[in-house]
CSV table of C-alpha atoms in Angstrom, one decimal:
chain,number,residue,atom,x,y,z
X,1,MET,CA,-10.6,-22.0,3.1
X,2,ASN,CA,-6.8,-22.4,3.0
X,3,GLY,CA,-5.6,-23.7,6.3
X,4,GLY,CA,-8.1,-21.5,8.2
X,5,LEU,CA,-7.3,-18.3,6.3
X,6,ASP,CA,-9.8,-16.6,4.1
X,7,VAL,CA,-7.4,-15.3,1.4
X,8,ASN,CA,-10.1,-13.5,-0.5
X,9,ARG,CA,-10.8,-11.4,2.5
X,10,TRP,CA,-7.4,-9.8,2.1
X,11,GLU,CA,-7.6,-9.2,-1.7
X,12,PRO,CA,-6.9,-5.4,-1.4
X,13,GLY,CA,-3.6,-6.1,0.4
X,14,ARG,CA,-2.5,-8.8,-2.0
X,15,ASN,CA,-0.2,-6.4,-4.0
X,16,LEU,CA,1.5,-5.2,-0.7
X,17,CYS,CA,2.0,-8.9,0.3
X,18,GLU,CA,3.5,-9.6,-3.1
X,19,ALA,CA,5.8,-6.6,-2.8
X,20,VAL,CA,7.2,-7.9,0.5
X,21,ILE,CA,7.5,-11.5,-0.7
X,22,ASN,CA,9.2,-10.4,-3.9
X,23,GLY,CA,11.7,-8.2,-2.1
X,24,VAL,CA,10.3,-4.9,-3.4
X,25,MET,CA,9.6,-3.8,0.1
X,26,THR,CA,10.6,-5.0,3.5
X,27,LEU,CA,8.3,-5.7,6.4
X,28,ASP,CA,9.9,-2.8,8.3
X,29,GLN,CA,9.1,-0.5,5.4
X,30,VAL,CA,5.5,-1.6,5.5
X,31,GLU,CA,5.3,-1.1,9.2
X,32,ALA,CA,6.8,2.4,8.8
X,33,MET,CA,4.2,3.2,6.1
X,34,LEU,CA,1.4,2.1,8.4
X,35,LEU,CA,2.6,4.0,11.4
X,36,GLU,CA,3.2,7.2,9.5
X,37,THR,CA,-0.1,7.0,7.7
X,38,ALA,CA,-2.0,6.4,10.9
X,39,VAL,CA,-0.3,9.3,12.7
X,40,ASP,CA,-1.0,11.6,9.7
X,41,LYS,CA,-4.6,10.5,9.5
X,42,ALA,CA,-4.9,11.2,13.3
X,43,ARG,CA,-3.3,14.6,12.8
X,44,GLY,CA,-0.5,13.7,15.2
X,45,ASN,CA,-2.7,12.4,17.9
X,46,LEU,CA,-0.9,9.2,19.0
X,47,SER,CA,-3.7,7.8,21.1
X,48,SER,CA,-6.1,8.0,18.1
X,49,ALA,CA,-3.4,6.6,15.7
X,50,ALA,CA,-2.8,3.8,18.1
X,51,ARG,CA,-6.5,2.9,18.2
X,52,MET,CA,-6.6,2.8,14.4
X,53,LEU,CA,-3.8,0.2,14.4
X,54,GLY,CA,-5.1,-1.8,17.3
X,55,LEU,CA,-2.1,-0.8,19.5
X,56,THR,CA,-1.8,1.0,22.9
X,57,ARG,CA,-0.4,4.5,22.9
X,58,PRO,CA,2.9,3.2,24.5
X,59,GLN,CA,3.2,0.5,21.9
X,60,LEU,CA,2.8,3.0,19.1
X,61,ALA,CA,5.3,5.4,20.8
X,62,TYR,CA,7.8,2.6,21.1
X,63,ARG,CA,7.5,1.6,17.5
X,64,LEU,CA,7.8,5.2,16.3
X,65,LYS,CA,10.9,5.7,18.4
X,66,ARG,CA,12.4,2.5,17.1
X,67,LEU,CA,11.6,3.7,13.5
X,68,GLN,CA,13.2,7.1,14.2
X,69,ASP,CA,16.3,5.4,15.7
X,70,ASP,CA,16.6,3.0,12.8
X,71,THR,CA,16.3,5.9,10.3
X,72,GLN,CA,19.0,7.9,12.2
X,73,SER,CA,21.4,5.0,12.4
X,74,HIS,CA,21.1,4.3,8.7
X,75,SER,CA,21.7,7.9,7.7
X,76,HIS,CA,25.2,7.7,9.2
X,77,VAL,CA,26.2,4.6,7.4
X,78,ALA,CA,28.9,5.2,4.8
X,79,LEU,CA,28.4,3.3,1.5
X,80,VAL,CA,31.4,1.2,0.5
X,81,THR,CA,31.7,0.1,-3.1
X,82,PRO,CA,33.6,-3.1,-4.1
X,83,ALA,CA,36.3,-0.7,-5.6
X,84,ASP,CA,36.7,1.0,-2.2
X,85,ARG,CA,37.3,-2.4,-0.6
X,86,THR,CA,40.0,-3.3,-3.1
X,87,GLU,CA,41.8,0.0,-2.7
X,88,ASN,CA,41.7,-0.4,1.1
X,89,GLN,CA,43.2,-3.9,1.0
X,90,SER,CA,46.4,-2.7,-0.8
């Protein structure tokens, strides 16, 4: 064992871990993927989806709301290129 962790037990998730560590995905993206997959699998039943994830229904609802708020706030962000910054400084 490695410091109390049985790494081989998590072999199926190794690629996902590598994707996060290598910057391919963020932890927030992984969480969003898990939440959305559980809700889809539960056909929209939040209580059932929460049980799949080991959460309470209020915890799942909070995380889904946070995810929705984050998605909405990012959709309103204007992208500024380095050229735009240079033009605005003159």
